[in-house]
Amino acid sequence: MEKDVLVMIPGPSPVVSSIKEQMARDIQAFGDPRFIKDYRELIVDLGTMFNCSGQAFPLAGTGTLAMEMAVANVTKRGDNVLVVSHGFFGDRFIEICQRKGLNTDVLSATWGDIIAPEKIEVALAEKEYAALMITHVDTSTAVTAPLAYIGQVVKKYPETLFIVDSIAGSGGEFADVDDMGIDILFTGSQKAFGVCPGMFVLWAGQKALDRREELGMIPEYYVDFTKWLPIMKDPGKYFATPAINLVWAMKEAAAIIREEGLAARAKRHSKNAFALHKGLEALNLRILAQEECRASTLSVAIYPQGIDDAQFRSLMWQQGVVVAGALGLYAGKAFRVGHMGNFTTGDMVQMLAAVEYSLAASGADIHFGQGVGAYLEGMK
Ligand SMILES: *Cc1c(COP(=O)(O)O)cnc(C)c1O
């Protein structure tokens, strides 16, 4: 039999059984009236839930394709863009923009910290930018950007579109397209929505849709808003085959999120993260992100002296829990743990108990229960 493991990495997140059941359903034709109805409901639901008066596009592809779709539809070769990078995934925007021939300026934060909104404002005042790109939660550093605040800043520069990679945020950390002044927001199915990988949702506000019109013909094909808009309005039409079972799975995920409430869900995530950080710190692990900008959907925990990363994570796996290695400068020095979506307190306790065991087996001085206890105290 295959070994049962609890996957606590920063995506894919655990998939609950009602979502799994949707993945396992018998296939239907994409022209089946029942599927058309389901797809239409998902499109409308996602738009309403994230307060987007423009258009939600739930499409086949991973988060990276959503990044490309965002850039493709609102910029043209030679435009100035500003990338605000808080780590590895912020940096991914740089290459996407450069390949498109955009003049790409970058504000890079020290890993674990964020760029102050005041600094962003200074940059926006200096040059005319077609767009500003930022990650909501950077999955390499587990910092979160103050989107509402930055949205206020970007609003003062009407020519600049505000593009937010919320792949590791939306469905966990709160995001609201219209109220936060976001022009394009996107997420991936496998992160805080708790679905298998393979689908992304991109929300485009009216300003982004207008910018796309102004651009005329663009070189990109699959990700062109113009190709998908007629399908989003009438999912009975065909452009490219929808990921049928993923549409159903996302529909179930959206129903779970709607029932919990987006704001309540964000609160649950932040309470859990606060408690987890207490638990990890009680085990002498250090949280990479500065206290003021810690994400609630994942954490990067830096090992105490003397812990071997590969050995630690292999011990974790033997305990039935998977955590991820760290990236960049922190590779080998820290691990990343995801806590987003439909995880339970039981999952958290199991994960922390495995951390305690694996640290102890790696030679750390651990009193069993000290991490789990601090976590549970924090959850009171
Ligand atoms: C996971 C992630 C991505 C990449 O998404 P894929 O689905 O792997 O293509 C990009 N940005 C952030 C912030 C992410 O967490």
mmCIF file of N, CA and C in Angstrom, residues 8-53:
data_model
loop_
_atom_site.group_PDB
_atom_site.id
_atom_site.type_symbol
_atom_site.label_atom_id
_atom_site.label_comp_id
_atom_site.label_asym_id
_atom_site.label_seq_id
_atom_site.Cartn_x
_atom_site.Cartn_y
_atom_site.Cartn_z
ATOM 1 N N MET A 8 2.333 19.164 3.900
ATOM 2 C CA MET A 8 2.277 20.512 4.473
ATOM 3 C C MET A 8 3.361 21.379 3.832
ATOM 4 N N ILE A 9 3.326 21.441 2.507
ATOM 5 C CA ILE A 9 4.279 22.280 1.779
ATOM 6 C C ILE A 9 3.504 23.504 1.279
ATOM 7 N N PRO A 10 4.218 24.510 0.789
ATOM 8 C CA PRO A 10 3.472 25.695 0.314
ATOM 9 C C PRO A 10 2.838 25.442 -1.060
ATOM 10 N N GLY A 11 2.006 24.476 -1.114
ATOM 11 C CA GLY A 11 1.274 24.087 -2.303
ATOM 12 C C GLY A 11 1.977 22.971 -3.055
ATOM 13 N N PRO A 12 1.261 21.856 -3.387
ATOM 14 C CA PRO A 12 -0.133 21.607 -3.057
ATOM 15 C C PRO A 12 -0.398 21.449 -1.561
ATOM 16 N N SER A 13 -1.602 21.902 -1.171
ATOM 17 C CA SER A 13 -2.075 21.788 0.199
ATOM 18 C C SER A 13 -2.957 20.546 0.300
ATOM 19 N N PRO A 14 -3.285 20.134 1.531
ATOM 20 C CA PRO A 14 -4.181 18.970 1.667
ATOM 21 C C PRO A 14 -5.502 19.185 0.920
ATOM 22 N N VAL A 15 -5.983 18.126 0.278
ATOM 23 C CA VAL A 15 -7.239 18.176 -0.488
ATOM 24 C C VAL A 15 -8.304 17.392 0.291
ATOM 25 N N VAL A 16 -9.358 18.082 0.682
ATOM 26 C CA VAL A 16 -10.402 17.403 1.486
ATOM 27 C C VAL A 16 -11.258 16.492 0.602
ATOM 28 N N SER A 17 -11.974 15.564 1.235
ATOM 29 C CA SER A 17 -12.626 14.508 0.449
ATOM 30 C C SER A 17 -13.715 15.031 -0.482
ATOM 31 N N SER A 18 -14.445 16.086 -0.077
ATOM 32 C CA SER A 18 -15.515 16.556 -0.975
ATOM 33 C C SER A 18 -14.918 17.136 -2.266
ATOM 34 N N ILE A 19 -13.699 17.642 -2.185
ATOM 35 C CA ILE A 19 -13.030 18.160 -3.392
ATOM 36 C C ILE A 19 -12.475 16.994 -4.215
ATOM 37 N N LYS A 20 -11.911 16.005 -3.535
ATOM 38 C CA LYS A 20 -11.411 14.806 -4.227
ATOM 39 C C LYS A 20 -12.528 14.138 -5.019
ATOM 40 N N GLU A 21 -13.711 14.096 -4.424
ATOM 41 C CA GLU A 21 -14.845 13.463 -5.104
ATOM 42 C C GLU A 21 -15.158 14.159 -6.420
ATOM 43 N N GLN A 22 -14.995 15.470 -6.453
ATOM 44 C CA GLN A 22 -15.239 16.215 -7.696
ATOM 45 C C GLN A 22 -14.196 15.861 -8.758
ATOM 46 N N MET A 23 -12.954 15.641 -8.303
ATOM 47 C CA MET A 23 -11.893 15.254 -9.246
ATOM 48 C C MET A 23 -12.177 13.880 -9.847
ATOM 49 N N ALA A 24 -12.860 13.035 -9.076
ATOM 50 C CA ALA A 24 -13.071 11.642 -9.497
ATOM 51 C C ALA A 24 -14.373 11.432 -10.276
ATOM 52 N N ARG A 25 -15.125 12.518 -10.507
ATOM 53 C CA ARG A 25 -16.416 12.356 -11.195
ATOM 54 C C ARG A 25 -16.258 11.877 -12.642
ATOM 55 N N ASP A 26 -17.278 11.236 -13.141
ATOM 56 C CA ASP A 26 -17.279 10.833 -14.557
ATOM 57 C C ASP A 26 -17.193 12.079 -15.430
ATOM 58 N N ILE A 27 -16.417 11.955 -16.489
ATOM 59 C CA ILE A 27 -16.225 13.101 -17.380
ATOM 60 C C ILE A 27 -17.541 13.479 -18.071
ATOM 61 N N GLN A 28 -17.688 14.741 -18.363
ATOM 62 C CA GLN A 28 -18.808 15.209 -19.192
ATOM 63 C C GLN A 28 -18.213 15.969 -20.376
ATOM 64 N N ALA A 29 -18.984 16.099 -21.416
ATOM 65 C CA ALA A 29 -18.552 16.936 -22.547
ATOM 66 C C ALA A 29 -18.544 18.386 -22.088
ATOM 67 N N PHE A 30 -17.609 19.185 -22.642
ATOM 68 C CA PHE A 30 -17.605 20.598 -22.215
ATOM 69 C C PHE A 30 -18.832 21.335 -22.739
ATOM 70 N N GLY A 31 -19.541 20.720 -23.689
ATOM 71 C CA GLY A 31 -20.787 21.310 -24.191
ATOM 72 C C GLY A 31 -22.027 20.804 -23.468
ATOM 73 N N ASP A 32 -21.835 19.914 -22.496
ATOM 74 C CA ASP A 32 -22.977 19.393 -21.725
ATOM 75 C C ASP A 32 -23.615 20.533 -20.938
ATOM 76 N N PRO A 33 -24.933 20.695 -21.076
ATOM 77 C CA PRO A 33 -25.575 21.827 -20.383
ATOM 78 C C PRO A 33 -25.323 21.825 -18.882
ATOM 79 N N ARG A 34 -25.150 20.652 -18.303
ATOM 80 C CA ARG A 34 -24.889 20.603 -16.855
ATOM 81 C C ARG A 34 -23.517 21.200 -16.548
ATOM 82 N N PHE A 35 -22.527 20.874 -17.391
ATOM 83 C CA PHE A 35 -21.187 21.431 -17.157
ATOM 84 C C PHE A 35 -21.165 22.942 -17.430
ATOM 85 N N ILE A 36 -21.855 23.348 -18.490
ATOM 86 C CA ILE A 36 -21.893 24.784 -18.822
ATOM 87 C C ILE A 36 -22.437 25.579 -17.635
ATOM 88 N N LYS A 37 -23.482 25.045 -17.027
ATOM 89 C CA LYS A 37 -24.092 25.692 -15.863
ATOM 90 C C LYS A 37 -23.086 25.765 -14.704
ATOM 91 N N ASP A 38 -22.387 24.656 -14.474
ATOM 92 C CA ASP A 38 -21.405 24.630 -13.373
ATOM 93 C C ASP A 38 -20.282 25.645 -13.603
ATOM 94 N N TYR A 39 -19.782 25.690 -14.843
ATOM 95 C CA TYR A 39 -18.665 26.589 -15.147
ATOM 96 C C TYR A 39 -19.125 28.041 -14.992
ATOM 97 N N ARG A 40 -20.335 28.318 -15.508
ATOM 98 C CA ARG A 40 -20.859 29.688 -15.402
ATOM 99 C C ARG A 40 -20.974 30.102 -13.933
ATOM 100 N N GLU A 41 -21.498 29.192 -13.133
ATOM 101 C CA GLU A 41 -21.663 29.513 -11.700
ATOM 102 C C GLU A 41 -20.320 29.771 -11.031
ATOM 103 N N LEU A 42 -19.320 28.982 -11.388
ATOM 104 C CA LEU A 42 -17.989 29.183 -10.799
ATOM 105 C C LEU A 42 -17.442 30.562 -11.171
ATOM 106 N N ILE A 43 -17.567 30.919 -12.442
ATOM 107 C CA ILE A 43 -17.043 32.205 -12.921
ATOM 108 C C ILE A 43 -17.705 33.373 -12.175
ATOM 109 N N VAL A 44 -19.017 33.299 -12.073
ATOM 110 C CA VAL A 44 -19.769 34.377 -11.407
ATOM 111 C C VAL A 44 -19.439 34.429 -9.909
ATOM 112 N N ASP A 45 -19.430 33.252 -9.303
ATOM 113 C CA ASP A 45 -19.134 33.132 -7.868
ATOM 114 C C ASP A 45 -17.789 33.708 -7.489
ATOM 115 N N LEU A 46 -16.771 33.380 -8.279
ATOM 116 C CA LEU A 46 -15.417 33.854 -7.977
ATOM 117 C C LEU A 46 -15.341 35.367 -8.110
ATOM 118 N N GLY A 47 -16.043 35.906 -9.098
ATOM 119 C CA GLY A 47 -16.065 37.358 -9.280
ATOM 120 C C GLY A 47 -16.696 38.057 -8.093
ATOM 121 N N THR A 48 -17.831 37.522 -7.655
ATOM 122 C CA THR A 48 -18.549 38.124 -6.521
ATOM 123 C C THR A 48 -17.732 37.997 -5.244
ATOM 124 N N MET A 49 -17.225 36.806 -5.004
ATOM 125 C CA MET A 49 -16.539 36.537 -3.744
ATOM 126 C C MET A 49 -15.330 37.450 -3.552
ATOM 127 N N PHE A 50 -14.612 37.738 -4.615
ATOM 128 C CA PHE A 50 -13.416 38.577 -4.504
ATOM 129 C C PHE A 50 -13.690 40.016 -4.923
ATOM 130 N N ASN A 51 -14.979 40.365 -4.985
ATOM 131 C CA ASN A 51 -15.397 41.739 -5.239
ATOM 132 C C ASN A 51 -14.714 42.337 -6.473
ATOM 133 N N CYS A 52 -14.881 41.628 -7.587
ATOM 134 C CA CYS A 52 -14.262 42.076 -8.839
ATOM 135 C C CYS A 52 -15.373 42.436 -9.820
ATOM 136 N N SER A 53 -15.485 43.737 -10.115
ATOM 137 C CA SER A 53 -16.536 44.162 -11.039
ATOM 138 C C SER A 53 -16.118 43.948 -12.490
#
